[in-house]
Coordinates of C-alpha atoms and ligand atoms in Angstrom, one line a residue:
M784 CA 40.1 -35.4 -34.9
A785 CA 37.8 -34.6 -32.1
N786 CA 34.8 -36.9 -32.6
I787 CA 31.8 -34.7 -33.3
S788 CA 29.2 -36.5 -35.4
L789 CA 26.4 -34.3 -36.7
R790 CA 23.3 -35.1 -38.6
S791 CA 24.2 -34.1 -42.2
V792 CA 22.3 -32.2 -44.8
R793 CA 23.6 -34.7 -47.4
D794 CA 21.8 -37.5 -45.8
A795 CA 18.3 -35.2 -45.4
D796 CA 15.2 -36.1 -47.6
V797 CA 14.6 -32.6 -49.0
S798 CA 13.3 -33.3 -52.6
G799 CA 10.1 -31.1 -52.8
K800 CA 10.0 -30.3 -49.2
R801 CA 10.1 -26.9 -47.4
V802 CA 13.6 -26.5 -45.8
L803 CA 14.2 -23.9 -43.3
L804 CA 17.9 -22.7 -43.8
R805 CA 19.4 -20.8 -41.0
T806 CA 22.6 -19.3 -42.5
S807 CA 25.0 -16.5 -41.7
L808 CA 23.9 -13.4 -43.9
N809 CA 25.7 -10.9 -41.6
V810 CA 27.9 -9.2 -44.2
P811 CA 29.3 -5.7 -43.8
I812 CA 27.2 -3.1 -45.7
A813 CA 29.0 -0.2 -47.7
A814 CA 28.0 3.4 -47.4
D815 CA 26.1 3.2 -50.6
G816 CA 23.9 0.3 -49.0
S817 CA 25.6 -2.5 -51.0
V818 CA 27.1 -5.5 -49.6
G819 CA 30.9 -5.0 -49.0
D820 CA 33.0 -8.0 -48.5
Q821 CA 31.0 -11.3 -49.7
F822 CA 33.4 -13.8 -47.8
R823 CA 30.5 -15.2 -45.6
L824 CA 27.7 -15.0 -48.3
Q825 CA 30.4 -17.1 -50.7
K826 CA 30.2 -19.7 -47.8
D827 CA 26.6 -19.9 -47.8
I828 CA 26.2 -20.9 -51.4
A829 CA 27.5 -24.7 -51.3
T830 CA 24.2 -25.8 -49.1
I831 CA 21.8 -23.8 -51.1
E832 CA 22.9 -25.4 -54.2
L833 CA 22.8 -28.7 -52.7
L834 CA 19.3 -28.1 -51.3
A835 CA 18.1 -26.3 -54.6
G836 CA 19.6 -29.1 -56.6
K837 CA 17.5 -31.6 -54.9
G838 CA 14.5 -29.6 -55.4
A839 CA 13.8 -28.0 -52.1
K840 CA 11.7 -24.9 -51.5
I841 CA 14.2 -22.9 -49.3
V842 CA 13.4 -20.4 -46.5
L843 CA 16.5 -18.4 -45.8
V844 CA 16.5 -17.0 -42.0
G845 CA 19.5 -15.0 -40.8
Y846 CA 20.3 -11.7 -39.3
I847 CA 22.3 -8.7 -40.2
G848 CA 24.4 -6.0 -37.9
R849 CA 22.6 -4.4 -34.9
E850 CA 18.9 -3.7 -34.6
G851 CA 17.2 -2.4 -37.5
G852 CA 19.4 -3.6 -40.3
T853 CA 17.4 -4.9 -43.4
L854 CA 18.7 -8.2 -45.3
E855 CA 17.3 -6.9 -48.5
P856 CA 20.8 -5.8 -50.1
V857 CA 21.9 -9.1 -48.9
A858 CA 19.3 -11.1 -50.9
K859 CA 20.4 -9.0 -54.0
A860 CA 23.9 -9.7 -53.6
L861 CA 23.1 -13.6 -53.0
Q862 CA 20.9 -13.5 -56.0
A863 CA 23.9 -12.3 -58.1
L864 CA 26.2 -15.1 -56.6
I865 CA 23.6 -17.7 -57.7
P866 CA 22.0 -16.4 -60.8
S867 CA 20.4 -19.7 -61.7
I868 CA 18.6 -20.0 -58.3
P869 CA 15.7 -17.6 -57.8
V870 CA 15.9 -15.4 -54.6
T871 CA 13.1 -13.5 -53.4
F872 CA 12.9 -11.4 -50.2
T873 CA 10.0 -10.5 -47.8
T874 CA 9.7 -8.4 -44.7
T875 CA 6.4 -10.4 -43.6
P876 CA 7.1 -11.6 -40.1
A877 CA 7.6 -15.4 -39.5
A878 CA 4.1 -15.6 -38.0
D879 CA 2.6 -14.5 -41.1
V880 CA 4.7 -15.7 -44.1
G881 CA 3.1 -19.1 -44.2
G882 CA 1.0 -18.2 -47.5
E883 CA 4.2 -16.7 -49.1
V884 CA 6.1 -20.0 -48.3
A885 CA 3.3 -22.1 -49.7
T886 CA 3.8 -20.6 -53.3
L887 CA 7.5 -21.3 -53.2
K888 CA 8.7 -23.3 -56.2
E889 CA 11.1 -26.2 -55.9
G890 CA 14.6 -25.2 -56.4
T891 CA 14.0 -21.4 -55.3
C892 CA 14.7 -19.3 -52.2
L893 CA 12.7 -16.8 -50.2
M894 CA 14.8 -14.9 -47.8
L895 CA 13.0 -13.6 -44.7
E896 CA 14.0 -10.1 -43.1
N897 CA 16.4 -10.0 -40.4
I898 CA 15.2 -12.4 -37.8
R899 CA 16.7 -10.2 -35.0
K900 CA 13.7 -7.9 -35.7
E901 CA 11.5 -10.4 -34.2
P902 CA 11.7 -9.8 -30.4
G903 CA 11.6 -13.7 -29.7
E904 CA 14.9 -14.6 -31.5
E905 CA 17.5 -13.9 -28.9
K906 CA 15.1 -14.8 -26.1
N907 CA 14.6 -18.3 -27.8
D908 CA 10.9 -17.7 -27.5
P909 CA 8.9 -21.0 -28.1
A910 CA 6.3 -19.0 -30.0
L911 CA 8.7 -17.7 -32.5
A912 CA 10.4 -21.1 -32.7
A913 CA 6.9 -22.5 -33.5
S914 CA 6.1 -20.2 -36.1
L915 CA 9.4 -21.0 -37.9
A916 CA 8.8 -24.7 -37.6
K917 CA 5.3 -24.2 -39.4
L918 CA 7.1 -22.7 -42.3
A919 CA 9.1 -25.8 -43.0
D920 CA 9.3 -29.7 -43.0
V921 CA 13.2 -29.9 -42.3
F922 CA 15.4 -27.5 -40.6
V923 CA 19.1 -27.1 -41.8
D924 CA 21.7 -25.1 -39.5
D925 CA 24.4 -23.5 -41.6
A926 CA 25.3 -20.8 -39.4
F927 CA 28.4 -21.2 -37.4
P928 CA 29.1 -17.5 -36.3
E929 CA 25.8 -18.0 -33.9
A930 CA 26.2 -21.4 -32.9
H931 CA 27.4 -20.2 -29.5
R932 CA 24.1 -18.8 -28.7
A933 CA 20.6 -20.7 -28.2
Y934 CA 18.3 -18.7 -30.3
A935 CA 14.7 -19.3 -31.6
S936 CA 15.9 -19.7 -35.1
N937 CA 18.6 -22.4 -34.3
V938 CA 18.1 -24.2 -30.7
G939 CA 14.6 -23.6 -30.7
V940 CA 13.3 -24.5 -34.1
A941 CA 15.8 -27.6 -34.2
S942 CA 13.9 -29.3 -31.3
L943 CA 10.6 -28.9 -33.5
L944 CA 11.7 -30.3 -36.9
P945 CA 14.0 -32.9 -38.3
A946 CA 17.2 -31.0 -38.0
Y947 CA 20.5 -31.3 -39.8
A948 CA 23.7 -29.5 -40.3
G949 CA 24.6 -27.8 -43.3
L950 CA 27.8 -28.3 -45.3
L951 CA 29.4 -25.0 -43.9
L952 CA 28.6 -25.9 -40.2
E953 CA 29.9 -29.4 -41.0
E954 CA 33.2 -28.1 -42.3
E955 CA 33.5 -25.5 -39.5
V956 CA 33.4 -28.3 -36.9
A957 CA 35.6 -30.8 -38.7
R958 CA 38.5 -28.1 -39.4
L959 CA 37.8 -26.5 -35.7
S960 CA 37.8 -30.0 -34.2
D961 CA 41.4 -30.7 -35.9
A962 CA 42.7 -27.3 -34.6
L963 CA 42.0 -29.1 -30.9
V964 CA 44.4 -32.0 -31.9
P965 CA 47.3 -30.4 -33.6
P966 CA 50.5 -32.1 -34.6
A967 CA 53.6 -31.8 -32.6
Q968 CA 54.8 -28.9 -34.6
S969 CA 52.1 -26.5 -33.9
L970 CA 51.8 -23.0 -32.9
A971 CA 48.9 -21.0 -31.6
I972 CA 48.5 -17.0 -32.0
V973 CA 46.1 -15.2 -30.3
G974 CA 45.4 -11.4 -30.5
G975 CA 42.7 -8.8 -30.4
A976 CA 41.4 -7.5 -27.2
K977 CA 39.5 -8.2 -23.9
F978 CA 41.8 -10.8 -22.2
E979 CA 39.1 -12.0 -19.9
T980 CA 37.2 -13.3 -22.7
K981 CA 40.1 -15.2 -24.3
Q982 CA 41.4 -16.5 -20.9
P983 CA 39.4 -19.6 -21.2
L984 CA 40.6 -20.3 -24.7
L985 CA 44.3 -19.6 -23.6
E986 CA 43.9 -22.1 -20.8
K987 CA 42.3 -24.9 -23.2
L988 CA 45.2 -24.2 -25.9
L989 CA 47.9 -24.5 -23.3
T990 CA 46.8 -28.2 -22.8
V991 CA 47.3 -29.0 -26.5
Y992 CA 49.8 -26.4 -28.1
P993 CA 53.4 -26.3 -27.1
H994 CA 53.3 -22.5 -27.0
I995 CA 51.2 -19.3 -27.6
L996 CA 52.4 -16.4 -29.4
L997 CA 50.3 -13.4 -27.8
G998 CA 49.7 -10.0 -29.7
G999 CA 47.3 -7.3 -30.0
A1000 CA 45.9 -5.7 -26.7
L1001 CA 46.2 -9.1 -24.8
A1002 CA 50.0 -8.8 -25.2
N1003 CA 49.6 -5.4 -23.2
D1004 CA 48.1 -7.4 -20.4
L1005 CA 50.7 -10.0 -20.2
L1006 CA 53.6 -7.4 -20.3
K1007 CA 51.8 -5.4 -17.7
A1008 CA 51.3 -8.5 -15.6
R1009 CA 55.1 -9.4 -15.9
G1010 CA 55.9 -6.1 -14.7
M1011 CA 57.0 -4.6 -18.2
P1012 CA 56.1 -0.9 -18.9
V1013 CA 52.8 -0.5 -21.1
G1014 CA 52.3 3.4 -20.8
E1015 CA 48.7 4.2 -21.8
S1016 CA 48.0 1.3 -23.6
L1017 CA 44.7 -0.5 -23.7
T1018 CA 44.3 -3.3 -21.1
S1019 CA 41.7 -5.1 -19.3
D1020 CA 40.3 -4.1 -16.2
A1021 CA 40.5 -7.6 -14.8
P1022 CA 44.0 -8.6 -13.8
V1023 CA 45.7 -11.9 -15.6
P1024 CA 45.7 -14.5 -13.2
E1025 CA 49.3 -15.4 -11.6
D1026 CA 49.7 -18.8 -13.3
L1027 CA 49.2 -17.5 -16.8
A1028 CA 51.0 -14.6 -16.3
G1029 CA 53.9 -16.8 -15.1
D1030 CA 53.5 -19.3 -17.7
E1031 CA 56.6 -19.5 -19.9
R1032 CA 54.8 -21.2 -23.0
I1033 CA 53.0 -17.8 -23.5
L1034 CA 55.3 -15.7 -25.6
M1035 CA 55.0 -11.8 -25.6
P1036 CA 56.4 -9.5 -28.4
D1037 CA 60.1 -8.4 -27.8
D1038 CA 59.4 -5.3 -29.5
V1039 CA 56.3 -3.1 -30.3
R1040 CA 54.9 -0.2 -32.4
V1041 CA 53.9 2.5 -30.0
Q1042 CA 52.2 5.9 -30.6
G1043 CA 53.7 8.6 -28.5
E1044 CA 54.2 12.1 -30.2
T1045 CA 55.1 9.9 -33.3
V1046 CA 54.8 6.4 -34.0
R1047 CA 57.9 4.5 -33.4
V1048 CA 59.0 0.7 -33.0
A1049 CA 60.6 0.1 -29.4
H1050 CA 61.9 -2.7 -27.4
T1051 CA 59.0 -3.7 -24.8
A1052 CA 61.4 -2.4 -22.2
D1053 CA 61.4 1.1 -23.7
V1054 CA 57.6 1.7 -23.8
H1055 CA 57.2 5.5 -22.3
A1056 CA 54.5 6.7 -19.8
D1057 CA 52.4 8.4 -22.3
D1058 CA 52.9 5.8 -25.2
H1059 CA 50.2 3.6 -26.6
I1060 CA 51.1 0.3 -27.9
V1061 CA 49.3 -0.2 -31.0
D1062 CA 51.1 -3.3 -32.8
I1063 CA 53.9 -5.7 -32.7
G1064 CA 57.3 -4.5 -33.8
T1065 CA 59.4 -5.1 -36.5
L1066 CA 61.8 -7.6 -35.1
T1067 CA 58.7 -9.7 -33.4
E1068 CA 57.2 -9.7 -37.2
V1069 CA 60.3 -11.3 -38.5
A1070 CA 60.7 -13.8 -35.5
W1071 CA 57.1 -14.7 -35.4
S1072 CA 56.9 -15.1 -39.4
K1073 CA 60.0 -17.5 -39.0
Q1074 CA 57.8 -19.5 -36.2
I1075 CA 54.9 -19.7 -38.8
E1076 CA 57.1 -20.8 -41.4
D1077 CA 58.6 -23.5 -39.1
S1078 CA 55.4 -25.1 -38.0
E1079 CA 53.3 -27.5 -39.5
F1080 CA 49.9 -26.2 -38.2
V1081 CA 48.9 -22.8 -37.0
L1082 CA 45.9 -21.9 -35.2
W1083 CA 45.4 -17.9 -35.2
N1084 CA 42.4 -15.8 -33.9
G1085 CA 42.8 -11.9 -33.5
P1086 CA 44.8 -9.0 -34.7
M1087 CA 48.1 -7.9 -33.5
G1088 CA 47.2 -4.4 -33.6
V1089 CA 44.6 -1.8 -33.5
Y1090 CA 43.7 -2.9 -37.0
E1091 CA 40.5 -0.7 -37.7
K1092 CA 42.8 2.4 -37.0
G1093 CA 45.4 1.4 -39.6
F1094 CA 47.8 -0.4 -37.4
V1095 CA 47.6 -3.5 -40.0
D1096 CA 51.4 -4.2 -40.6
G1097 CA 51.8 -6.8 -37.8
T1098 CA 48.8 -8.7 -38.7
D1099 CA 49.5 -8.3 -42.4
V1100 CA 53.0 -9.3 -42.3
L1101 CA 52.2 -12.5 -40.3
A1102 CA 49.3 -13.2 -42.8
K1103 CA 51.8 -12.8 -45.7
A1104 CA 54.2 -15.2 -44.1
L1105 CA 51.6 -17.9 -43.4
V1106 CA 50.2 -17.4 -47.1
E1107 CA 54.0 -17.9 -48.5
S1108 CA 54.7 -20.8 -46.2
N1109 CA 53.6 -24.4 -46.6
T1110 CA 52.0 -24.4 -42.9
K1111 CA 48.4 -25.5 -42.7
A1112 CA 46.2 -23.0 -40.5
V1113 CA 43.1 -22.4 -39.2
I1114 CA 42.1 -18.7 -38.7
G1115 CA 39.1 -16.6 -37.3
G1116 CA 37.9 -13.3 -36.0
G1117 CA 36.8 -10.4 -38.3
D1118 CA 40.2 -8.5 -38.6
T1119 CA 42.3 -11.8 -39.0
A1120 CA 40.1 -12.8 -41.9
A1121 CA 40.4 -9.6 -43.4
A1122 CA 44.0 -9.7 -43.2
L1123 CA 44.1 -13.0 -45.0
S1124 CA 41.4 -11.8 -47.5
K1125 CA 44.3 -9.5 -48.9
F1126 CA 46.1 -12.5 -50.4
T1127 CA 45.2 -15.5 -52.3
F1128 CA 45.8 -19.1 -50.9
D1129 CA 44.6 -22.8 -51.1
P1130 CA 41.4 -22.8 -48.9
A1131 CA 42.2 -26.5 -48.4
R1132 CA 45.7 -25.4 -46.5
I1133 CA 44.3 -22.2 -44.7
F1134 CA 40.7 -22.5 -43.5
V1135 CA 39.1 -19.2 -42.4
S1136 CA 36.3 -19.8 -40.0
T1137 CA 33.2 -17.7 -40.4
G1138 CA 33.1 -17.5 -36.5
G1139 CA 34.4 -15.1 -34.1
G1140 CA 33.1 -15.6 -30.7
A1141 CA 31.6 -18.9 -31.8
M1142 CA 35.2 -20.1 -32.8
L1143 CA 36.6 -18.9 -29.6
E1144 CA 34.0 -20.8 -27.6
F1145 CA 33.9 -24.1 -29.6
L1146 CA 37.8 -24.2 -28.8
A1147 CA 37.6 -23.1 -25.3
N1148 CA 35.1 -25.6 -24.7
G1149 CA 36.5 -28.6 -26.4
G1150 CA 33.8 -28.7 -29.4
T1151 CA 30.5 -28.1 -27.7
L1152 CA 28.3 -25.2 -28.6
P1153 CA 24.4 -25.1 -27.7
A1154 CA 23.5 -25.1 -31.5
L1155 CA 25.7 -28.2 -32.1
E1156 CA 24.2 -30.3 -29.4
V1157 CA 20.8 -30.1 -31.0
L1158 CA 22.3 -31.6 -34.1
K1159 CA 24.4 -34.5 -32.9
K1160 CA 23.7 -38.0 -34.0
Ligands
ADP1227 P1 37.9 -9.9 -33.8 O1 37.3 -8.6 -33.9 O2 39.0 -9.8 -34.9 O3 37.1 -11.0 -33.4 P2 38.8 -9.0 -31.1 O4 37.3 -8.4 -31.1 O5 39.0 -9.9 -30.1 O6 39.0 -9.8 -32.5 O7 39.8 -8.0 -31.3 C1 40.0 -6.8 -32.0 C2 40.1 -5.7 -31.4 O8 41.3 -5.6 -30.6 C3 40.3 -4.6 -32.4 O9 39.3 -3.6 -32.2 C4 41.7 -4.1 -32.3 O10 41.6 -2.5 -32.6 C5 42.1 -4.5 -30.9 N1 43.4 -4.3 -30.6 C6 44.3 -5.0 -31.2 N2 45.5 -4.7 -30.7 C7 45.3 -3.8 -29.9 C8 46.3 -2.7 -29.1 N3 47.6 -2.9 -29.0 N4 45.8 -1.7 -28.4 C9 44.5 -1.5 -28.4 N5 43.5 -2.3 -29.0 C10 43.9 -3.4 -29.7
MG1228 MG1 35.6 -8.1 -32.5

């Protein structure tokens, strides 16, 4: 395992103390205003229970969605998940909420409103960090999905209080570190879009994985770079560098689902000028499923097709193959996690990261992220 040693919440003296817990509350909200998929919230519970069990007074800080979103429904959903730990919610800004925090009882939580409503958050404004630090005696960071950003509520406050990693953050770091030193029979699968954002990851993975299966819109970029027809398919503006395009350890799909006048499966040589490649094809599904089954370990980030438009087959078939295999895996990215959530599996064998961008950066950087640096022993 790559050696990243963080100060752990398990070693923190929190009994009777006010603890500021930065956690990932960014869950999807359904049309009726309730919380949809609770995957991230469920992952937040372990640290909250640990802190509450030790008699901490917990101030929860997180964000949701884009600007303007409120965490109020998230507080309700969290309360339903942990009925024995009282969860209240406040819209009072960090600078003024000290009085409310002072009335908190041991073993209870107060959730602050969406921290991105504070203009200083994403600027890592020292004034906001100081306001947050005044609310607590101890800081615990459990928010992996934002660990690749230096914000007031992670990096800023961590320099002002005794700061520790939460249980989920520790688990993310341990499992993703393992993915950087995979066993010999390992496989990396990378999909999704925006080749230029995944290029550093691909370059890093090539130093530790024997080969990479490339799907999603990324495959379109590689097919194009290798002189294959991609029709009207989505590709990146930035060209694929020659050394990557020519690297035979990066494997492309042999066939793809294309949307022309109808949707059909075509060999990659038979993509027409007006076609859109929307998913990997059926032969590729079978071949890549076999590769997953034959591997000891799989690292997978990003969907094989235009997932949100219903082109889910390639991603779902690979997810099923993984679940039905004995292969160990680390999975990340919103659509990939959604595909896995259709199945039941042992989380000790298949770890689904809460991070998308943070996971990509962690792996590409070989295990460093701004919010982790401030928690190192
Ligand atoms: P995630 O959101 O899972 O973290 P990305 O943002 O990197 O991953 O990529 C997901 C996006 O990639 C989705 O919006 C999906 O529609 C898109 N995508 C995947 N395959 C294709 C394709 N063949 N053509 C166009 N877009 C694609
Ligand atoms: Mg995305």
